[in-house]
Coordinates of C-alpha atoms and ligand atoms in Angstrom, one line a residue:
M300 CA 0.0 0.0 0.0
V301 CA 2.9 2.4 0.5
G302 CA 6.3 2.7 -0.8
K303 CA 5.6 1.2 -4.3
S304 CA 7.5 3.3 -6.7
S305 CA 5.7 5.1 -9.5
T306 CA 5.0 3.3 -12.8
R307 CA 5.0 4.9 -16.2
C308 CA 1.6 6.3 -16.8
D309 CA -0.3 8.0 -19.6
L310 CA -3.0 10.0 -17.9
I311 CA -5.8 11.2 -20.1
M312 CA -7.9 14.0 -18.6
F313 CA -11.4 14.5 -20.0
G314 CA -12.7 18.0 -19.0
A315 CA -9.2 19.4 -18.5
L316 CA -10.3 23.0 -18.7
G317 CA -13.1 22.6 -16.2
D318 CA -13.2 23.9 -12.6
L319 CA -12.2 20.7 -10.9
A320 CA -9.2 20.0 -13.3
Q321 CA -7.9 23.6 -13.0
R322 CA -8.5 24.1 -9.3
K323 CA -7.6 20.7 -8.0
L324 CA -6.3 18.1 -10.4
F325 CA -3.5 20.0 -12.2
P326 CA -2.2 21.6 -9.0
A327 CA -2.2 18.0 -7.5
L328 CA -0.3 16.6 -10.4
Y329 CA 2.2 19.5 -10.1
Q330 CA 2.7 18.6 -6.4
L331 CA 3.4 14.9 -7.4
E332 CA 6.0 16.2 -9.9
R333 CA 7.5 18.3 -7.1
A334 CA 7.6 15.3 -4.8
G335 CA 9.4 13.3 -7.5
L336 CA 6.6 10.8 -7.7
L337 CA 5.9 11.0 -11.4
E338 CA 7.9 8.5 -13.4
P339 CA 10.2 10.4 -15.9
N340 CA 8.4 9.1 -19.0
S341 CA 4.8 9.5 -17.7
R342 CA 2.6 11.8 -19.8
V343 CA -0.6 13.8 -19.4
L344 CA -3.1 14.4 -22.2
A345 CA -5.5 17.2 -21.5
L346 CA -8.8 17.0 -23.4
A347 CA -11.4 19.7 -23.8
R348 CA -13.3 21.3 -26.7
S349 CA -11.8 24.7 -27.0
D350 CA -9.7 25.0 -30.1
D351 CA -6.3 25.9 -28.7
S352 CA -2.7 24.9 -29.2
T353 CA -0.8 22.8 -26.7
A354 CA 1.4 25.9 -26.0
A355 CA -1.6 28.0 -25.1
I356 CA -3.0 25.3 -22.8
R357 CA 0.3 24.9 -21.1
A358 CA 0.3 28.6 -20.4
Q359 CA -3.2 28.4 -19.0
L360 CA -2.2 25.4 -16.8
A361 CA 0.8 27.3 -15.5
E362 CA -1.5 30.2 -14.5
S363 CA -3.9 27.9 -12.7
I364 CA -1.1 26.1 -10.9
Q365 CA 0.4 29.4 -9.8
S366 CA -3.0 30.6 -8.5
Y367 CA -4.0 27.4 -6.6
V368 CA -0.6 26.3 -5.3
K369 CA 1.0 28.3 -2.5
A370 CA 3.7 30.7 -3.8
E371 CA 6.4 29.0 -1.6
D372 CA 5.6 25.7 -3.2
I373 CA 6.1 27.0 -6.8
D374 CA 9.4 25.9 -8.3
E375 CA 9.7 27.2 -11.8
G376 CA 12.0 24.3 -12.9
V377 CA 9.5 21.7 -11.6
L378 CA 6.6 23.6 -13.2
A379 CA 8.4 23.6 -16.6
R380 CA 9.2 19.9 -16.2
F381 CA 5.6 19.1 -15.4
L382 CA 4.2 21.2 -18.3
D383 CA 6.6 19.5 -20.7
R384 CA 4.7 16.3 -20.0
V385 CA 1.3 17.8 -21.0
D386 CA -0.2 17.5 -24.5
Y387 CA -3.6 18.9 -25.6
L388 CA -6.3 17.7 -27.9
C389 CA -9.7 19.2 -28.5
F390 CA -12.9 17.4 -29.6
D391 CA -16.4 16.8 -28.6
F392 CA -16.4 13.9 -26.2
E393 CA -19.8 12.7 -27.4
S394 CA -18.7 12.3 -31.0
E395 CA -16.6 9.3 -32.1
Q396 CA -14.3 11.5 -34.1
G397 CA -11.4 12.6 -31.9
Y398 CA -10.9 9.3 -30.2
G399 CA -8.7 8.1 -33.1
L400 CA -6.4 11.0 -32.0
L401 CA -6.1 9.4 -28.6
N402 CA -4.8 6.2 -30.2
E403 CA -2.2 8.2 -32.2
W404 CA -1.1 9.9 -29.0
R405 CA -0.9 6.6 -27.2
A406 CA 1.2 5.1 -29.9
R407 CA 3.9 7.6 -29.2
G408 CA 4.1 6.7 -25.5
G409 CA 3.2 3.4 -23.8
G410 CA 2.7 3.8 -20.1
E411 CA -0.2 2.3 -18.2
L412 CA -3.4 4.1 -19.2
I413 CA -5.4 6.0 -16.7
V414 CA -8.5 7.9 -17.9
Y415 CA -9.8 10.6 -15.6
M416 CA -13.4 11.7 -16.4
A417 CA -13.6 15.3 -14.9
T418 CA -16.8 15.9 -16.8
P419 CA -20.5 15.9 -15.9
P420 CA -21.4 12.3 -15.0
S421 CA -24.0 12.3 -17.8
L422 CA -21.0 11.9 -20.1
Y423 CA -19.4 8.9 -18.4
G424 CA -21.4 6.3 -20.4
V425 CA -20.8 7.9 -23.8
I426 CA -17.0 8.4 -23.1
A427 CA -16.7 4.8 -22.0
R428 CA -18.5 3.4 -25.1
N429 CA -16.4 5.6 -27.4
L430 CA -13.2 4.5 -25.7
R431 CA -14.2 0.9 -26.2
D432 CA -15.5 1.3 -29.8
Q433 CA -12.5 3.2 -31.0
G434 CA -10.1 0.8 -29.4
C435 CA -8.7 3.3 -26.9
C436 CA -8.8 1.0 -23.8
N437 CA -8.1 -2.5 -22.7
A438 CA -8.6 -4.7 -19.6
D439 CA -5.8 -2.9 -17.8
T440 CA -7.1 0.6 -18.4
R441 CA -8.0 2.4 -15.1
I442 CA -11.0 4.8 -15.1
V443 CA -11.3 7.5 -12.5
V444 CA -14.8 9.0 -12.1
E445 CA -16.0 11.8 -9.9
K446 CA -19.1 12.1 -7.7
P447 CA -22.0 12.4 -8.0
I448 CA -22.8 9.0 -9.3
G449 CA -26.5 9.8 -10.0
H450 CA -29.0 11.7 -7.9
D451 CA -30.8 8.7 -6.5
L452 CA -30.5 4.9 -6.6
S453 CA -32.0 4.3 -9.9
S454 CA -30.0 7.0 -11.7
S455 CA -26.8 5.8 -10.1
K456 CA -27.5 2.3 -11.4
V457 CA -27.9 3.7 -14.9
I458 CA -24.4 5.3 -14.7
N459 CA -22.8 2.3 -13.0
N460 CA -24.4 0.0 -15.7
Q461 CA -23.0 2.2 -18.4
L462 CA -19.5 2.0 -16.9
A463 CA -19.9 -1.8 -16.3
E464 CA -20.8 -2.4 -19.9
V465 CA -17.2 -1.5 -20.8
F466 CA -15.1 -1.9 -17.6
N467 CA -14.7 -4.4 -14.8
E468 CA -15.2 -3.2 -11.2
N469 CA -11.4 -3.6 -10.6
Q470 CA -10.8 -1.0 -13.3
L471 CA -13.1 1.6 -11.8
F472 CA -11.8 4.3 -9.3
R473 CA -14.8 6.2 -8.0
I474 CA -13.6 9.3 -6.2
D475 CA -14.9 10.5 -2.8
H476 CA -12.2 13.1 -2.1
Y477 CA -12.8 12.8 1.7
L478 CA -11.1 9.4 1.5
G479 CA -7.9 11.0 0.3
K480 CA -7.6 13.2 3.4
E481 CA -4.7 12.5 5.7
T482 CA -6.9 12.5 8.8
V483 CA -9.4 10.1 7.3
Q484 CA -6.7 7.6 6.6
N485 CA -5.5 8.2 10.1
L486 CA -8.8 7.0 11.3
I487 CA -7.9 3.5 10.0
A488 CA -4.5 3.7 11.7
L489 CA -6.0 5.0 14.9
R490 CA -8.6 2.3 15.1
F491 CA -6.7 -0.7 14.0
A492 CA -3.1 0.0 15.0
N493 CA -3.9 1.0 18.6
N494 CA -5.3 -1.7 20.7
L495 CA -6.2 0.9 23.3
F496 CA -8.9 2.1 21.0
A497 CA -9.7 -1.1 19.3
T498 CA -10.9 -2.7 22.5
Q499 CA -13.0 0.4 23.5
W500 CA -14.7 0.9 20.1
N501 CA -18.2 -0.3 20.7
Q502 CA -21.4 0.2 22.6
N503 CA -19.9 -0.9 25.9
H504 CA -17.6 2.1 26.0
I505 CA -18.9 4.7 23.5
S506 CA -22.1 6.7 24.3
H507 CA -22.5 8.6 21.0
V508 CA -20.7 10.0 18.0
E509 CA -20.9 13.4 16.4
I510 CA -19.9 14.1 12.8
T511 CA -20.0 17.7 11.7
V512 CA -19.0 19.0 8.3
A513 CA -19.7 22.8 8.3
E514 CA -19.1 25.3 5.6
S515 CA -19.1 29.0 6.1
V516 CA -19.7 29.8 2.5
G517 CA -23.0 29.9 0.7
I518 CA -23.7 28.7 -2.8
E519 CA -20.7 30.5 -4.5
G520 CA -22.4 31.2 -7.8
R521 CA -23.5 27.5 -8.3
W522 CA -27.2 28.0 -7.3
G523 CA -28.6 26.1 -10.3
Y524 CA -26.4 23.1 -9.7
F525 CA -26.8 23.0 -6.0
D526 CA -30.6 23.5 -6.0
K527 CA -31.0 20.2 -8.0
A528 CA -28.9 18.4 -5.4
G529 CA -29.2 19.8 -1.9
Q530 CA -27.0 19.1 1.1
M531 CA -28.3 15.5 1.5
R532 CA -27.2 14.4 -1.9
D533 CA -24.2 16.6 -2.1
M534 CA -22.6 15.8 1.2
I535 CA -24.4 13.1 3.3
Q536 CA -24.8 10.5 0.6
N537 CA -21.1 10.4 0.0
H538 CA -18.7 12.2 2.3
L539 CA -20.5 11.9 5.6
L540 CA -21.6 8.3 5.1
Q541 CA -18.1 7.4 4.1
L542 CA -16.8 9.0 7.4
L543 CA -19.5 7.1 9.3
C544 CA -18.5 3.8 7.7
L545 CA -14.8 4.3 8.6
I546 CA -15.7 5.1 12.2
A547 CA -18.2 2.2 12.5
M548 CA -16.8 -0.6 10.4
D549 CA -15.5 -3.8 11.9
P550 CA -11.7 -4.5 11.6
P551 CA -11.0 -5.6 8.1
A552 CA -9.0 -8.8 7.7
D553 CA -6.2 -6.8 5.9
L554 CA -5.7 -3.5 4.2
S555 CA -6.8 -4.7 0.7
A556 CA -9.4 -2.6 -1.0
N557 CA -12.0 -5.3 -0.9
S558 CA -11.5 -6.2 2.7
I559 CA -12.0 -2.5 3.7
R560 CA -14.9 -2.0 1.3
D561 CA -16.7 -5.3 2.5
E562 CA -16.7 -3.9 6.0
K563 CA -18.0 -0.5 5.0
V564 CA -20.8 -2.1 3.1
K565 CA -21.9 -4.1 6.2
V566 CA -22.3 -0.7 8.0
L567 CA -24.4 0.7 5.2
K568 CA -26.6 -2.4 5.2
A569 CA -27.0 -2.1 9.0
L570 CA -28.2 1.6 8.9
R571 CA -31.7 1.8 10.3
P572 CA -34.1 3.4 7.9
I573 CA -35.6 6.7 9.2
T574 CA -39.3 5.9 9.1
S575 CA -42.1 8.5 9.1
D576 CA -42.7 8.2 12.8
M577 CA -39.0 9.1 13.4
I578 CA -38.9 12.3 11.4
D579 CA -39.5 14.6 14.4
T580 CA -36.8 13.0 16.5
H581 CA -34.2 11.9 13.9
L582 CA -34.2 14.4 11.0
V583 CA -33.9 18.1 10.5
R584 CA -33.8 19.8 7.2
G585 CA -32.8 23.5 7.1
Q586 CA -32.4 26.4 4.6
Y587 CA -30.5 29.6 5.4
T588 CA -32.0 33.0 5.5
A589 CA -30.1 36.3 5.4
G590 CA -27.6 36.8 8.2
T591 CA -23.9 37.5 8.6
S592 CA -20.7 35.7 7.6
N593 CA -17.4 36.8 9.0
G594 CA -19.1 39.9 10.3
L595 CA -20.5 40.9 6.9
P596 CA -24.2 40.8 5.9
V597 CA -25.0 37.9 3.4
P598 CA -28.2 37.1 1.6
G599 CA -30.5 34.1 2.3
Y600 CA -30.5 31.1 0.0
L601 CA -33.6 32.3 -1.8
Q602 CA -32.0 35.8 -2.4
E603 CA -28.8 34.4 -3.8
E604 CA -27.9 35.3 -7.4
G605 CA -29.9 33.1 -9.8
A606 CA -32.2 31.8 -7.1
A607 CA -35.7 30.5 -8.1
K608 CA -38.6 31.5 -5.9
G609 CA -39.9 29.1 -3.3
S610 CA -37.2 26.4 -3.6
S611 CA -37.4 23.9 -0.7
T612 CA -33.9 22.5 -1.3
E613 CA -32.1 22.0 2.0
T614 CA -28.8 23.7 2.7
F615 CA -28.5 22.0 6.1
V616 CA -29.2 18.5 7.4
A617 CA -28.9 17.1 10.9
L618 CA -29.9 13.5 11.5
K619 CA -29.6 10.8 14.1
A620 CA -28.3 7.7 12.4
E621 CA -28.5 4.3 14.1
I622 CA -26.6 1.2 13.2
H623 CA -28.3 -2.0 13.9
N624 CA -25.6 -4.4 14.8
W625 CA -23.9 -5.8 17.9
R626 CA -21.1 -3.2 18.0
W627 CA -23.3 -0.1 17.8
A628 CA -26.7 -1.0 19.2
G629 CA -28.0 2.0 21.3
V630 CA -25.2 4.3 20.1
P631 CA -26.6 7.3 18.1
F632 CA -24.4 8.9 15.4
Y633 CA -25.5 12.6 15.3
I634 CA -24.6 13.9 11.8
R635 CA -24.8 17.4 10.6
T636 CA -23.7 19.4 7.6
G637 CA -24.7 22.8 6.3
K638 CA -23.8 25.9 4.4
R639 CA -23.5 29.4 5.9
L640 CA -22.6 28.0 9.3
P641 CA -20.4 30.1 11.6
E642 CA -17.1 28.4 10.5
K643 CA -15.5 26.0 8.1
L644 CA -15.0 22.9 10.2
S645 CA -15.0 19.2 9.8
Q646 CA -14.7 17.0 12.9
I647 CA -15.7 13.8 14.4
I648 CA -16.2 13.5 18.1
I649 CA -16.3 10.1 19.9
H650 CA -17.9 10.5 23.3
F651 CA -16.9 7.7 25.6
K652 CA -19.1 6.6 28.5
P653 CA -18.2 7.8 32.0
A654 CA -16.4 5.6 34.5
P655 CA -19.0 3.2 36.1
H656 CA -18.7 4.7 39.6
Y657 CA -18.1 8.5 40.1
I658 CA -16.2 9.6 43.3
F659 CA -15.3 13.2 42.6
D660 CA -17.1 16.5 43.4
P661 CA -20.7 16.2 42.2
D662 CA -20.7 19.6 40.5
Q663 CA -18.0 18.3 38.1
K664 CA -19.9 15.2 37.1
H665 CA -20.7 16.6 33.6
L666 CA -17.0 16.5 32.9
A667 CA -16.8 12.8 33.5
N668 CA -16.6 11.4 30.0
N669 CA -13.5 11.2 27.7
K670 CA -13.8 12.5 24.2
L671 CA -11.7 11.8 21.2
I672 CA -11.8 14.7 18.7
I673 CA -10.7 14.0 15.2
R674 CA -10.2 17.2 13.2
L675 CA -10.4 17.0 9.4
Q676 CA -10.2 20.7 9.0
P677 CA -8.9 23.2 10.0
D678 CA -5.6 22.0 11.7
E679 CA -5.9 18.4 10.8
G680 CA -5.2 16.4 13.9
M681 CA -6.5 14.5 16.9
E682 CA -7.1 15.3 20.5
L683 CA -8.0 13.0 23.3
Q684 CA -9.8 14.9 26.2
I685 CA -8.8 13.3 29.5
L686 CA -9.4 14.1 33.1
T687 CA -6.6 14.9 35.4
K688 CA -6.3 16.5 38.9
D689 CA -6.1 20.2 38.8
Q690 CA -2.6 21.4 40.0
G691 CA -2.1 23.3 43.3
L692 CA -2.4 22.7 47.0
D693 CA -5.7 24.5 47.1
K694 CA -7.3 22.4 44.4
G695 CA -7.8 19.2 46.4
M696 CA -9.2 16.6 44.0
R697 CA -10.8 19.1 41.6
L698 CA -10.8 17.7 38.1
R699 CA -9.6 19.3 35.0
Q700 CA -10.3 18.3 31.4
G701 CA -7.4 18.7 29.1
P702 CA -6.2 17.5 25.8
L703 CA -3.6 14.9 24.7
E704 CA -3.1 16.7 21.4
L705 CA -1.6 15.8 18.1
T706 CA -1.7 18.4 15.4
F707 CA -0.2 16.8 12.4
S708 CA 1.5 19.8 10.9
E709 CA 3.4 20.3 14.2
A710 CA 4.0 16.7 15.0
F711 CA 5.5 15.6 11.8
S712 CA 8.6 17.2 10.3
T713 CA 6.9 17.4 6.9
S714 CA 5.1 20.8 7.3
R715 CA 2.9 20.3 4.3
I716 CA -0.1 18.0 4.4
P717 CA -0.9 16.7 0.9
D718 CA -4.2 17.6 -0.7
A719 CA -6.7 14.7 -1.0
Y720 CA -6.4 14.8 -4.8
E721 CA -2.6 14.3 -4.7
R722 CA -3.1 11.1 -2.8
L723 CA -6.0 9.9 -4.9
L724 CA -4.2 10.5 -8.2
W725 CA -1.1 8.8 -6.8
E726 CA -3.0 5.8 -5.6
A727 CA -4.8 5.5 -9.0
M728 CA -1.4 5.6 -10.7
K729 CA -0.3 2.7 -8.5
G730 CA -3.6 0.9 -9.1
N731 CA -4.6 0.8 -5.4
Q732 CA -8.4 0.9 -5.1
Y733 CA -8.6 1.1 -1.3
L734 CA -9.4 4.8 -1.2
F735 CA -12.0 4.6 -3.9
V736 CA -15.6 3.7 -3.6
R737 CA -17.0 0.4 -4.9
R738 CA -20.3 0.2 -6.7
D739 CA -22.3 -1.5 -3.9
E740 CA -21.2 1.2 -1.5
V741 CA -22.6 3.9 -3.7
E742 CA -25.8 2.0 -4.2
Y743 CA -26.4 1.1 -0.5
A744 CA -25.7 4.7 0.4
W745 CA -28.3 5.9 -2.1
H746 CA -30.8 3.3 -0.9
W747 CA -30.6 4.7 2.6
V748 CA -30.6 8.4 1.5
D749 CA -33.5 7.9 -0.9
Q750 CA -35.6 6.4 1.9
V751 CA -34.7 9.4 4.1
M752 CA -35.5 11.9 1.4
S753 CA -38.8 10.2 0.6
H754 CA -40.2 12.2 3.6
W755 CA -39.5 15.5 1.8
Q756 CA -41.7 14.8 -1.2
D757 CA -44.6 16.8 0.2
P758 CA -44.4 20.2 -1.4
A759 CA -46.0 21.8 1.6
A760 CA -43.1 20.5 3.9
H761 CA -40.6 23.3 3.8
P762 CA -37.1 23.2 5.4
K763 CA -36.7 24.9 8.7
R764 CA -35.1 28.4 8.5
Y765 CA -31.8 29.4 10.1
A766 CA -30.0 32.7 9.9
A767 CA -26.7 32.6 8.0
G768 CA -23.9 32.5 10.5
T769 CA -25.7 30.3 13.0
W770 CA -25.4 26.5 13.7
G771 CA -28.6 25.6 11.8
P772 CA -32.2 25.4 12.8
V773 CA -32.9 25.3 16.5
A774 CA -34.6 21.9 15.8
S775 CA -31.2 20.4 15.3
I776 CA -30.2 21.5 18.8
A777 CA -33.5 20.2 20.1
M778 CA -32.8 16.8 18.4
I779 CA -29.7 16.2 20.4
T780 CA -30.8 18.0 23.6
R781 CA -33.9 15.7 23.8
D782 CA -31.4 12.8 24.3
G783 CA -29.7 14.7 27.2
R784 CA -26.7 15.7 25.1
S785 CA -25.4 18.7 23.2
W786 CA -23.4 19.5 20.1
Y787 CA -19.7 19.8 21.0
E788 CA -19.5 23.6 20.5
D789 CA -22.5 24.1 22.8
A790 CA -21.2 22.0 25.6
Ligands
NDP210 P1 -17.1 21.9 -15.3 O1 -18.4 22.1 -16.0 O2 -16.3 23.1 -14.8 O3 -16.1 21.1 -16.3 C1 -16.5 20.1 -17.1 C2 -15.6 20.3 -18.4 O4 -16.1 19.3 -19.3 C3 -15.8 21.6 -19.0 O5 -14.6 22.1 -19.3 C4 -16.6 21.3 -20.3 O6 -16.2 22.0 -21.4 C5 -16.2 19.9 -20.6 N1 -17.2 19.2 -21.4 C6 -18.5 19.0 -21.1 N2 -19.1 18.4 -22.1 C7 -18.2 18.2 -23.1 C8 -18.2 17.6 -24.3 N3 -19.3 17.1 -24.8 N4 -17.1 17.6 -25.0 C9 -15.9 18.2 -24.6 N5 -15.8 18.7 -23.4 C10 -17.0 18.8 -22.6 O7 -17.3 20.8 -14.2 P2 -16.4 20.6 -12.9 O8 -14.9 20.6 -13.3 O9 -16.8 21.4 -11.8 O10 -16.8 19.1 -12.5 C11 -16.3 18.0 -13.2 C12 -16.8 16.7 -12.5 O11 -16.2 16.7 -11.2 C13 -18.3 16.7 -12.4 O12 -18.7 15.3 -12.4 C14 -18.5 17.2 -11.0 O13 -19.7 16.7 -10.4 C15 -17.3 16.7 -10.2 N6 -16.9 17.4 -9.1 C16 -16.5 18.7 -9.2 C17 -16.0 19.4 -8.1 C18 -15.5 20.8 -8.2 O14 -15.0 21.3 -7.1 N7 -15.6 21.4 -9.3 C19 -16.1 18.8 -6.7 C20 -16.5 17.4 -6.7 C21 -16.9 16.7 -7.9 P3 -16.9 23.5 -21.7 O15 -16.3 24.4 -20.7 O16 -16.5 23.7 -23.1 O17 -18.4 23.3 -21.5

């Protein structure tokens, strides 16, 4: 899984001039070049439909890389070496013409072929068929595809079937970029390399789990796109359920892709459906109204540029998920994600149960449980909240809660934490699928999400309002308070 040296690759990037490619993928490839991870003869073929020369595209890529990579990480020599690898071709991906050009380009190289589809998912099927029909791929070709795979179970099956007509599952690398984050992988190390946690990781010792993925931004000019999706499809179906799976899964037999993915699927299958009698206690849907962000006034969702009147799309979801198996019976997973929340923050909090018999000052009893805080952003790291005696003669046996703290950027000599896309591209080049999502994971996740969203079909049922800059509708606070608990920042 680690340490395998790079192989010679031909990476073909469909949609090379799109937002994702410019903002994330090319900067990530540049970083791989800088880290010396690209094999000297590896090549990149950028594909788009604007009629430009390779020289013009290289200039555009240089500009994007310079804008999205920190100035101190830009090395002109490395950048020139990277751009030298890049060729450009333009054609309409839906038409068969053009694919012949790929074969000509391939004939001049010869590395392992990786195709990255940074295009709308509606094109995955036609690109796959054209690649097959024009003889551009074989059984060793790897295909990287982006989320979303569909907007519900049936549409995801259509896309997965289109891909499966041409490629085997072991050729498909479905991205969920959260899986490429350093901290997310550290979850696997934390859980399965430390027996201390492995033995405590169940309903005997854990009372509940919180997962928060908060964004302070609003729609950022993508109202039309977002309004068709909403926070449930955009965030919960993929990123948050993947986090939940990694927290909740049983130990895999080994670190192979299928062992890990088999365990994640078991969690998804064990998720209890949220039925109509549970809506009031387990599910909150919100939409932001005007408020403030970083001290400045901001419009509500329905006043954003391009907004359609009366949309009931949710910009916030909080839910209480329950996993029906031996490990997690009776342990709620409180999950929440939203836009225009007070800060950009992703964290997981594992709340351990208190010691069975409490002997300290009664007024400190609320402190009595340990918490493990896993920060995905900002300041990736982990913190274990433990109780110690407060220092000083006058303190007696007063307790103090304090952190055993590990901030990755401080703890490791490498100051830079690689972006998720760097790792994912690197793993795809090596052919490791363990950080990519298997078809059945996508489909079980949709199955559960579709069932939850079925409660929102009634056009009269509007999301609850929350002012921009707050932590979502008060109902999300009530949901957890009803169980005698509170969200971490309210505690
Ligand atoms: P964009 O629309 O910015 O980019 C798509 C690119 O594909 C455009 O450059 C477009 O060209 C090109 N394209 C579309 N149709 C054709 C065609 N028939 N022939 C040739 N070129 C075509 O999308 P994004 O980069 O934002 O997203 C790409 C994928 O990544 C999507 O699946 C998206 O869901 C996913 N994604 C994106 C994220 C992001 O941050 N942007 C985050 C997570 C996932 P043209 O400009 O000429 O239309």
